[in-house]
Amino acid sequence: MPTAEPVERLLAKLSPREKVGQLNQRLYGWQAVERAPRGGFRLTDLARAELDRWGGLGALYGVFRADAWSGRTWADGIRPEERAEVAALVQDEVTRAGGHGIGVLLSEEAPHGHQALGGTLLPTNLAVAAGWDPDLLAEAAAAVAAELAASGVHLALVSALDLLRDPRWGRAEECFGEDPLLAAELTRALVIGMQGADRGAVGRGGVAIVLKHLAAQGEAVGGRNGQSAVIGPRDLRELHLPAARAAVEAGALGFMAAYNDIDGVPCCGNRDLLTGFLRDECGFDGIVMADGLAVDRLTSMTGDPAGAAVAALEAGVDLSLWDESFTLLEEAALADPRVAELVDAACRRVLTLKHRAGLLGDTEGEAAPGAEREALTLAGRHEALTLAGHREALVLAGRAADGLSRRLARQSLVLLHNAGGLLPLEPRSLTKVVLAGPNARDVTALLGDYVPPLPPGSAAGLDLALRQALPDAEVVCPPGVPTAADLSGADLVILALGGTSHRTYAEEFAANGAIAGQAATATAGEGVDLADLTLPGDQDDLVAAVRARAGCPVVAVVVAGRPHVLTGVLAHTDALLWAGYPGPHGGHAIADALFGGYEPVGRLPFTAPAHPGAVPVRHNDRHPAGDVYQDAPDPVLFPFGHGLRYRPVLLDRLTAEAGADTVRVSVEVANPGGAAAEVVVPLFGRRTGGRVLPRLRELLAFRRVTVPAGGRTAVVWDLPAARCFAEDAADRARTDLYVADLHETIRPAVHSPGPADPLPDSEES
């Protein structure tokens, strides 16, 4: 973002305290606003004290957040139709608190939809990744951003940068899988969707994105949240930083520094990461926000809160989140000119983002009057909209986002096993269906973590979806293990297995909102790391018991936010569908897939383990895990990218041609069926000849295409040569390319000197 003259003029007018105030985001937003006795809303005493302290606010987190941690429900939270009014109130109070007319950045959690009452929910990232469709994700992200903008929000805090490198980590559902290329392309789509191309939507129906978490949080030892990532610089760069680089290329305006440390250096205090890589190497010009209370955690390194604040500021953190340490920067800046310069630099970046969002008002020092103030402060938009206009925009955006959430839910399903082509089922052939398992009736199990309470009737569990799909059949949904009477006469048993990230309102929470202590119901999510990846509870026993008793086919549907060991499920069922956390439309999406309403063609974005003690195991490790463990000789149950389909498609004619700078790879997809077919086509490679051990295989490219009935489609990739060959391989380079069971080998192009090429010294005349 080019620094605007108004920013420099304003920066010169701010006192040291006011500058530091712009770098603080201390309040829980749901505690900053309350209902007034005579109707409407007002600021709380807590918020007014913070305004008086700084003469304004840098950012305010989670005004609209509603969930078990915030305690806000439909009974006492801010409803969708009230958001614009509350945003206008907050902006008006903040701009009047100081003498400079500076508004406040309103930041909200939006990891897979807005975490607010009535906010549209999308499937979780892990489920979205199974669809391998960046274009659809970009559409959905744009619709969610429009909801946020119409609510007066400026910053969307969105999970994207973490990789699922250890499935024991409770936050696996927030990842776009285990592969850096898949994650990078989906992250790029998020940025473009929320901010628009070239950031054009920010302040004009879109919002600025703050991507989390930077970096390598998914690599923590033992899958333990926020702990050390013990990796070298090569793995950090090759695995965990491509998504961040892609985000910068797409124009991302914000990043969130993670809790974990990398080789002992906390991310919030890692100058090589936040300044060296992000700003100097990638050219990032936005803001870096610390994760919640992460700056305060640096006191264990620095010995005191002031030192923690300076360490984070020196590393490149611009904006804190709930920390006390950053409030001490005023004193530190007055004592040290170097710290004062760093405060100025961070404040400049925050003000520049506010300038882009239309939050600086009249930079000559007088507040903008009347309707102009409302236009500037309500949502940071450049065109004037009334409160009614914002409410209408919110409704329209919500409808669009909800439809896209439904499409993403369908794409998220992965068919892992289908013995004898059992699926799809013919509804008219079924007279009695038994539905059992812990997720048979549970709507919240479909949603994932970071979700608000849903309005009544806004989502259906699998039981209701099945009853609606089978109006003429008996659907029996017994608790526990079905009895012989339950199973008598059944044509089919469906087992709804897996886990849940649902947080109850009776839960105990840590200061940063993670579940503290033993979770009441959740088997995944933040604060719910697991040492054992077998299915929670006695689900394996349930599957075995049903298989022994049932005289009909058994279908398993696994709803989960992390890879679980499904070895027993695979052995005792006739078909297996993985559903991730598919969101509020997940129940109907699953039922439609089972009965042939559409074909599930998703692919796993992770490696599914065959044994709980064999993790982590990833497709792009450097050494195979097979034949290593005496008690688990084959630790992979389903490989990364695995996914079956109902109707066959044929892939053939894989060709590859290496040029000086690019490699063109082509493969043809034939659809012999009588209906159009969606196909996900991944291209894998094994690059050898370099100076480091090659990875077993790497995802080099992918595409989701629609092939017409009876037709063929050529998938062509023009890839950078640097992506296709091992680093420093030179004439030793060789890459084996794979699409399904097709194989082709390429070597770098031999460069022949042309007329414009200088001759070697020995051949010059």
Coordinates of C-alpha atoms in Angstrom, one line a residue, residues 63 182 262 337 456 468 615 628 630 647:
V63 CA -18.1 -7.1 18.6
L182 CA -3.0 -27.3 -2.4
I262 CA 10.3 -22.5 15.4
P337 CA 14.4 6.7 20.1
P456 CA -33.8 -23.0 15.0
Q468 CA -36.9 -36.3 3.8
V615 CA 1.5 -40.8 12.7
V628 CA 9.3 -49.9 9.3
Q630 CA 6.9 -54.4 13.2
R647 CA -19.1 -43.6 -12.8

